[in-house]
Tab-separated table of C-alpha atoms and ligand atoms in Angstrom:
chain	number	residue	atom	x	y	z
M	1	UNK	CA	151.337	120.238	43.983
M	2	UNK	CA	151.181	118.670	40.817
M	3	UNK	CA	154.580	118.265	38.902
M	4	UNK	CA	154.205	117.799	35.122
M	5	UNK	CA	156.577	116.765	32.506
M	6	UNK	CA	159.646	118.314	34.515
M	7	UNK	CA	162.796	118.360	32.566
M	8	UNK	CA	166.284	119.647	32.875
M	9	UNK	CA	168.802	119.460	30.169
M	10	UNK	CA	172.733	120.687	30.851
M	11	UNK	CA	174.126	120.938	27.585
M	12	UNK	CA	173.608	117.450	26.075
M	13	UNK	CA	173.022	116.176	29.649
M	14	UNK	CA	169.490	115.247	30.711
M	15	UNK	CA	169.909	115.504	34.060
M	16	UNK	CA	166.360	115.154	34.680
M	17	UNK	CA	163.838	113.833	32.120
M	18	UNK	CA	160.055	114.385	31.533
M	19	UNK	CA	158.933	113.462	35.586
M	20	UNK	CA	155.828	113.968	36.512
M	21	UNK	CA	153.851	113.379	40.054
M	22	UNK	CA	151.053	115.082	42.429
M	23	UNK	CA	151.495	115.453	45.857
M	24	UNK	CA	147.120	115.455	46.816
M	25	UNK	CA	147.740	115.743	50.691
M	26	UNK	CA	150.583	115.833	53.005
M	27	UNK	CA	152.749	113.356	52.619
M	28	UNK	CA	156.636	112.229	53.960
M	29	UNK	CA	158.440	111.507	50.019
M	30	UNK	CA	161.701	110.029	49.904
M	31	UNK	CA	163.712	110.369	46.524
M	32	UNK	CA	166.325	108.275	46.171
M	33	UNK	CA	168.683	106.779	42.902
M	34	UNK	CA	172.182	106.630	42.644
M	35	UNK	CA	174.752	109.712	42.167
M	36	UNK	CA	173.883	111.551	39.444
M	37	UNK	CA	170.061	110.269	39.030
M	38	UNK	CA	168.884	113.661	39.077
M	39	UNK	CA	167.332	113.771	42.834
M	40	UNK	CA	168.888	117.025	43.160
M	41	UNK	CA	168.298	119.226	40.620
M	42	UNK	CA	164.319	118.084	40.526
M	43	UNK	CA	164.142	119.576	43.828
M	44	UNK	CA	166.107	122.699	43.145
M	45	UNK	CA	163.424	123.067	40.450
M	46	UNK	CA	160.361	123.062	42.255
M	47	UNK	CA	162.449	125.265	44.981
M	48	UNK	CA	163.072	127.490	41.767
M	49	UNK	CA	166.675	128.021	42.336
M	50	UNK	CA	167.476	125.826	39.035
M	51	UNK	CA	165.346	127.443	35.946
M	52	UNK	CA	163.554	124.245	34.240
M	53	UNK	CA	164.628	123.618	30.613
M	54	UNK	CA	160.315	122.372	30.268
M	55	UNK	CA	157.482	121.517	32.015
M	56	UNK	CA	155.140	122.881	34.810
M	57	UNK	CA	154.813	123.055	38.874
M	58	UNK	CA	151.314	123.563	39.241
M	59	UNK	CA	150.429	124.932	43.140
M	60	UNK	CA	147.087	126.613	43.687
M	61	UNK	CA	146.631	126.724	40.035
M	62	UNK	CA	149.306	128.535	38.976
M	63	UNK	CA	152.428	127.655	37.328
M	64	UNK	CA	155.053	128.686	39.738
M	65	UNK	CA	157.946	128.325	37.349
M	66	UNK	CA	157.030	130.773	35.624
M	67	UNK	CA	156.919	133.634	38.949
M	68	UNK	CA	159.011	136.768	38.823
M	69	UNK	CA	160.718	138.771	41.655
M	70	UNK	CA	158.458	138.676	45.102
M	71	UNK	CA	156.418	136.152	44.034
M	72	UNK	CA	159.327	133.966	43.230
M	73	UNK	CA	161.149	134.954	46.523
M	74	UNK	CA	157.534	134.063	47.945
M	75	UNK	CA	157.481	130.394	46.972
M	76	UNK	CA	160.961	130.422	47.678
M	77	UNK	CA	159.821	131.050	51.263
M	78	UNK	CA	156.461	128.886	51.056
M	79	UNK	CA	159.304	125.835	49.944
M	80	UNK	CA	161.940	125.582	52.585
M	81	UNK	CA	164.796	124.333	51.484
M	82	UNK	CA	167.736	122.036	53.658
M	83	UNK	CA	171.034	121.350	52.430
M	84	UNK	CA	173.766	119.017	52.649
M	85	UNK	CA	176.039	121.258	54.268
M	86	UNK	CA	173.642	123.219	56.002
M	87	UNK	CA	174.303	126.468	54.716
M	88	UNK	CA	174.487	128.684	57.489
M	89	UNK	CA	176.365	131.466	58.304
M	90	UNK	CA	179.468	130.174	59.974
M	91	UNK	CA	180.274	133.690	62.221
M	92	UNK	CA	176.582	134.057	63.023
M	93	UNK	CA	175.404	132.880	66.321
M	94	UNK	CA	172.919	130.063	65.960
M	95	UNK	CA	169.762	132.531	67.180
M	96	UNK	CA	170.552	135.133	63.924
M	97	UNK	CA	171.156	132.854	61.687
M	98	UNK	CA	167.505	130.765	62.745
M	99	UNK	CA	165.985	134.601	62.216
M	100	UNK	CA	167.347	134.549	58.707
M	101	UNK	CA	164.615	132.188	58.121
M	102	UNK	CA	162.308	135.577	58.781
M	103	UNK	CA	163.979	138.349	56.378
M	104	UNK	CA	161.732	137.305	53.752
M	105	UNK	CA	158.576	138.563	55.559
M	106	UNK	CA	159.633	141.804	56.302
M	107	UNK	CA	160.245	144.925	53.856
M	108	UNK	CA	163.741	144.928	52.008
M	109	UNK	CA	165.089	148.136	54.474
M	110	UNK	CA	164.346	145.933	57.255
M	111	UNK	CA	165.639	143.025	55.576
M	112	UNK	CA	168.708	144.566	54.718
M	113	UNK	CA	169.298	145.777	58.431
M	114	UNK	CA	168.751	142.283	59.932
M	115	UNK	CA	165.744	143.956	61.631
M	116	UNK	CA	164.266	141.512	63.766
M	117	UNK	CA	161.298	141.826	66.285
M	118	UNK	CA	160.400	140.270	69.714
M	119	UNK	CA	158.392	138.134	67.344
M	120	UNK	CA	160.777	136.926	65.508
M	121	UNK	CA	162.694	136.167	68.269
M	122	UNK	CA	160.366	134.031	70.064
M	123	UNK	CA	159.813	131.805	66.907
M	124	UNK	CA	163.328	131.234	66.466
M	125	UNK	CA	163.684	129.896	69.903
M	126	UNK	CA	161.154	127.955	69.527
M	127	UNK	CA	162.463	126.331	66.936
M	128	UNK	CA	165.309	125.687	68.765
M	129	UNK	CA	163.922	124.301	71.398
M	130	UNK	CA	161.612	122.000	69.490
M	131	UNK	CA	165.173	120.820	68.216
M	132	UNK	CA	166.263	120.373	71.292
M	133	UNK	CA	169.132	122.779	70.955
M	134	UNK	CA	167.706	125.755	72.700
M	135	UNK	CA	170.620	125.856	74.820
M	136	UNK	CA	173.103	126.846	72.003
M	137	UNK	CA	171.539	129.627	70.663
M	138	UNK	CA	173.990	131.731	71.425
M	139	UNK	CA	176.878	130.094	70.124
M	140	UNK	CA	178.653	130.452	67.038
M	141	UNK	CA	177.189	128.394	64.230
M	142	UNK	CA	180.722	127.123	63.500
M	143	UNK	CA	181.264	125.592	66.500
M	144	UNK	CA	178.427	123.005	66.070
M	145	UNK	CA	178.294	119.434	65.018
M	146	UNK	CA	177.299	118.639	61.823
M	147	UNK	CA	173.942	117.152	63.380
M	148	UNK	CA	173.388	120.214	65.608
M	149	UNK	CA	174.068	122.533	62.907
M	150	UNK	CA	171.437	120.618	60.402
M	151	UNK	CA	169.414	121.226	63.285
M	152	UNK	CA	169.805	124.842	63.437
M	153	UNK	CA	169.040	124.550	59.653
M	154	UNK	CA	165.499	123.009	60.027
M	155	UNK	CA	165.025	125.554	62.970
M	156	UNK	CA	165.940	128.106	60.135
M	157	UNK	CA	163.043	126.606	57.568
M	158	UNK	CA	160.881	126.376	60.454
M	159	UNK	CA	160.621	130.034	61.017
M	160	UNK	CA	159.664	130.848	57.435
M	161	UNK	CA	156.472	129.122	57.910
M	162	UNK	CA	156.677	127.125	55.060
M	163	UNK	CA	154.016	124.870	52.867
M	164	UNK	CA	156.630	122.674	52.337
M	165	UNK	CA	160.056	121.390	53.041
M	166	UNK	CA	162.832	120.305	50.699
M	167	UNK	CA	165.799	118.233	51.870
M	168	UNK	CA	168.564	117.848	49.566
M	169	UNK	CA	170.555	114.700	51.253
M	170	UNK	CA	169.905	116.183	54.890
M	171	UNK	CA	171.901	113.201	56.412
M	172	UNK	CA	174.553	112.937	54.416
M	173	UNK	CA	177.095	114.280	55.937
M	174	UNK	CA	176.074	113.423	59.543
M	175	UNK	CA	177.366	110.304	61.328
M	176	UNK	CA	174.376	107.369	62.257
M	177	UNK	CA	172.769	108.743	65.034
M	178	UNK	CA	173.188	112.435	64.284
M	179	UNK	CA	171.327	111.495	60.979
M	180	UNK	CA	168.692	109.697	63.237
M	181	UNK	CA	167.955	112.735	64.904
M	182	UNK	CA	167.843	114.593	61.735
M	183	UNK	CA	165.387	112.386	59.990
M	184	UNK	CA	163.238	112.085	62.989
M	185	UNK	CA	162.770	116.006	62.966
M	186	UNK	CA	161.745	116.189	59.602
M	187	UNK	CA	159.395	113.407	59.968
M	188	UNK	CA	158.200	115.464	63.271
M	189	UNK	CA	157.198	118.356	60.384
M	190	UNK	CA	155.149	116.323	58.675
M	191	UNK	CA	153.467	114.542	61.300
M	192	UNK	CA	152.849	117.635	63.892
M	193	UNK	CA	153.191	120.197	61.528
M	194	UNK	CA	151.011	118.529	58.808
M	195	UNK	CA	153.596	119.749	56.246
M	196	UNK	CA	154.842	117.341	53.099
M	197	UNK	CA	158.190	116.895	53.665
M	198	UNK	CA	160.060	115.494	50.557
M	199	UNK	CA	163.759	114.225	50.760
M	200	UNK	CA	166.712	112.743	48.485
M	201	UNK	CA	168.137	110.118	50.338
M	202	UNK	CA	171.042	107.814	49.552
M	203	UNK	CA	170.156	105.413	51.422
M	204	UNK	CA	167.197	102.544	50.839
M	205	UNK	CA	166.752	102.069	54.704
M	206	UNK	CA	166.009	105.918	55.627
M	207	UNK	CA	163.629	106.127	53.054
M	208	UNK	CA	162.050	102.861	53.883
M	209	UNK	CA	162.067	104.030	57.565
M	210	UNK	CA	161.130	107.333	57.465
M	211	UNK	CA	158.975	107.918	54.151
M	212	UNK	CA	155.165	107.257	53.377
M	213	UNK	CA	156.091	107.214	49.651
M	214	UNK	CA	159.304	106.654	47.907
M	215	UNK	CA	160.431	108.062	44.369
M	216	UNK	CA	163.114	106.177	42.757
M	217	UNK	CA	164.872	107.983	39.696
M	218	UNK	CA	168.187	106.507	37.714
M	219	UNK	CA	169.720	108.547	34.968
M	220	UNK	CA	167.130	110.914	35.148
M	221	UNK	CA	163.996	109.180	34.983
M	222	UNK	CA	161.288	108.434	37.035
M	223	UNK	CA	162.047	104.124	37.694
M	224	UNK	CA	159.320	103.952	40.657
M	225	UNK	CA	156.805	105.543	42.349
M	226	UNK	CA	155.101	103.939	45.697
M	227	UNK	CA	154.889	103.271	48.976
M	228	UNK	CA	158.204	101.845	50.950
M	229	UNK	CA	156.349	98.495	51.540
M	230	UNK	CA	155.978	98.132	47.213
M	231	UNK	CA	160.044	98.839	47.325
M	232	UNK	CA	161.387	95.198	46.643
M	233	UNK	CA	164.650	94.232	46.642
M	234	UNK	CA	164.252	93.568	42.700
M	235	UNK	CA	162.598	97.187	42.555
M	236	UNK	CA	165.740	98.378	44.038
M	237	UNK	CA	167.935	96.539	41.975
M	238	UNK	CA	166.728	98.291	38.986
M	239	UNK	CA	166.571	101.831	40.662
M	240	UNK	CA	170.419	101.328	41.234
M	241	UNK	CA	171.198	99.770	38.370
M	242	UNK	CA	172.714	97.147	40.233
M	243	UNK	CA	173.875	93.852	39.051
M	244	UNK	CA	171.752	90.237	40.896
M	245	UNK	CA	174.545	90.768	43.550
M	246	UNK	CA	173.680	93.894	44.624
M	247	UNK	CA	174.023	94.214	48.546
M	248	UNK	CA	171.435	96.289	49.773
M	249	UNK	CA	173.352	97.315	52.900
M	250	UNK	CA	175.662	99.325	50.940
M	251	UNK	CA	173.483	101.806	50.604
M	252	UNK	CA	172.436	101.527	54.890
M	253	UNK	CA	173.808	104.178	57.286
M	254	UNK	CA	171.891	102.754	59.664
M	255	UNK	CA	172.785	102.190	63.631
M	256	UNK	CA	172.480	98.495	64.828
M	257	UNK	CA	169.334	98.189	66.418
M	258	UNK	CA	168.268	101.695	65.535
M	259	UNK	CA	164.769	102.448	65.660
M	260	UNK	CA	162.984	106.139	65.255
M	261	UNK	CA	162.652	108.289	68.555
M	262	UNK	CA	158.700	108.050	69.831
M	263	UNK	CA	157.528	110.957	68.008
M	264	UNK	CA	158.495	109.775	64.886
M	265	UNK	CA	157.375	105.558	64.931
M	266	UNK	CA	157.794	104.213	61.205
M	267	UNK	CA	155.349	105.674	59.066
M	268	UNK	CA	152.148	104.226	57.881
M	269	UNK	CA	151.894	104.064	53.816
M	270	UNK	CA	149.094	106.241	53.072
M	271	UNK	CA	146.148	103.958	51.827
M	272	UNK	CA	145.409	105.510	48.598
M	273	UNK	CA	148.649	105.445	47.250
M	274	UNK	CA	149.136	102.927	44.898
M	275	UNK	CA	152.420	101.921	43.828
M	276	UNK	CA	153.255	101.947	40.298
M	277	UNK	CA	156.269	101.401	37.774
M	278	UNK	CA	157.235	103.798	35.393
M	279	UNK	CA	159.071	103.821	31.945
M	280	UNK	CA	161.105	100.606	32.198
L	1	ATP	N1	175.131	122.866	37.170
L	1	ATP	C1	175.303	121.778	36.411
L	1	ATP	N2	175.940	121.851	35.228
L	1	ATP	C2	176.113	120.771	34.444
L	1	ATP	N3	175.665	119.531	34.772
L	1	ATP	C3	175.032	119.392	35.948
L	1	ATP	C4	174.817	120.498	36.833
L	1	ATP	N4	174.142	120.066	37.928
L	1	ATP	C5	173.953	118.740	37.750
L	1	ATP	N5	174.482	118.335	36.572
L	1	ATP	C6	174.431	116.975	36.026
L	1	ATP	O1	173.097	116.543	36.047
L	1	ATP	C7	173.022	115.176	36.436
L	1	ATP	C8	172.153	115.041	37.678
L	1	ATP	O2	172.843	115.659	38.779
L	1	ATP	P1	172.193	115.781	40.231
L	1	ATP	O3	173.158	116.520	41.089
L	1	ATP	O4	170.828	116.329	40.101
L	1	ATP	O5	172.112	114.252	40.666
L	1	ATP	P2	171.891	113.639	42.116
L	1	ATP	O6	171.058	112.433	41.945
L	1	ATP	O7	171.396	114.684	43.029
L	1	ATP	O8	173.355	113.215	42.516
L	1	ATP	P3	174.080	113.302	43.960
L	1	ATP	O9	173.370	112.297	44.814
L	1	ATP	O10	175.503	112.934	43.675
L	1	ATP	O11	173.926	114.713	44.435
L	1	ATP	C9	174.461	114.691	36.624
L	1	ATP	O12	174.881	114.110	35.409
L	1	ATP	C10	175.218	115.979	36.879
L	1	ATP	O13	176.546	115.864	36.448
């Protein structure tokens, strides 16, 4: 993928200015700035549910900005997306709502009936049990934790077979150690699943944790791009905007002691990736 001059303005706001950035192979990105940097509408454009104001999101040669209708709903598909809050359907047991993740590969009557097959069935309990939450599957959503119900969520993007996953804050609302499981799922996708896997994060330790390469954006701009090890304390000062005193554990949701489950050991930077400053 191969993100070119991306910008988003709201009204006089430029919520997201000019970035630019390839994604060659697989890869585990973090994004991270302060409130209001712009981490999440760049990833609601590339998942094309924000229209860009300019620029281009090259995949496979094509501009996928610019795709109408199926294709759009296609990429939509081909580009999980996890939110904050989840987004599931509350009344929905956890099994239906993990099909969901399947409606887009069937025709629209089917679709609109909830249709599902014994196929889909079996990959959404699959899901769930590579989540380790097989065993609720017939439960409400509702009546989940937050961390089981992000769960159910990456479940849900699992079954769409995607190229790609998008997390917009995935751990935010999720106490220390449900965010620890959270984070080492996703970093499960891209390690077993060979998928990229990129992520706004608020906090400097997750993404230093989790991610091969970090992105760091304040008021809009691009401010960094490089692996976790090139992320100084300096480098973060400027991404936040923070005065000398800055405290880096502000920004730490981290358990004392924590350290990633076995499947998902702290990742190695990828050795071509260089890291670089950008703009000022
Ligand atoms: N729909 C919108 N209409 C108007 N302004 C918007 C809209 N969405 C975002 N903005 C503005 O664009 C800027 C970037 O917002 P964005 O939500 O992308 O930042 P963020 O880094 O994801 O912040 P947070 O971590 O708080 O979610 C902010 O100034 C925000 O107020």
């Amino acid at each position: 993928m191969r993100v070119e001059a991306l910008r988003k303005e709201f009204g006089s706001t430029v919520a997201v200015q000019d970035i630019s950035f390839t994604v060659d192979s697989p890869q585990m990105i973090g994004i991270i700035g302060r409130s209001g940097a712009g981490k999440s509408t760049l990833l609601r454009m590339i998942n094309h549910l924000t229209p860009a104001t300019s620029g281009r999101v090259m995949v496979d040669g094509r501009d996928i900005l610019t795709l109408k209708g199926r294709a759009r709903r296609d990429w939509q598909r081909d580009c999980a997306m996890i939110f904050q809050q989840f987004n599931l359907v509350p009344r929905l047991d956890v099994l239906t709502n993990v099909m969901l993740g399947r409606l887009n590969r069937h025709s629209t009557a089917a679709s609109l009936l909830k249709m599902f097959g014994a196929d889909d069935i079996a990959r959404a309990l699959h899901a769930l049990e590579r989540l380790g939450i097989v065993d609720q599957a017939l439960k409400r959503a509702e009546d989940l934790s937050g961390g089981q119900q992000q769960r159910v969520a990456i479940a849900r993007a699992l079954t769409q077979e995607p190229r790609m996953v998008l997390a917009d804050e995935p751990i935010a609302s999720l106490d220390p150690m449900s965010a620890q499981v959270v984070m080492d799922a996703l970093r499960q996708i891209h390690e077993r699943d060979g998928l990229t896997v990129i992520c706004n994060l608020h906090t400097l330790d997750t993404a230093r944790t989790y991610c091969d390469r970090v992105i760091g954006m304040r008021a809009g701009e691009m401010v960094f791009d490089g692996p976790a090890e090139a992320l100084t304390p300096e480098m973060a000062r400027e991404i936040y905007g923070a005065e000398q005193a800055f405290d880096e554990s502000l920004t730490s949701t981290s358990l004392p002691g924590a350290v990633p489950a076995p499947e998902a050991t702290a990742p190695q930077p990828a050795p071509a990736l260089q890291a670089v400053r950008v703009g000022t």
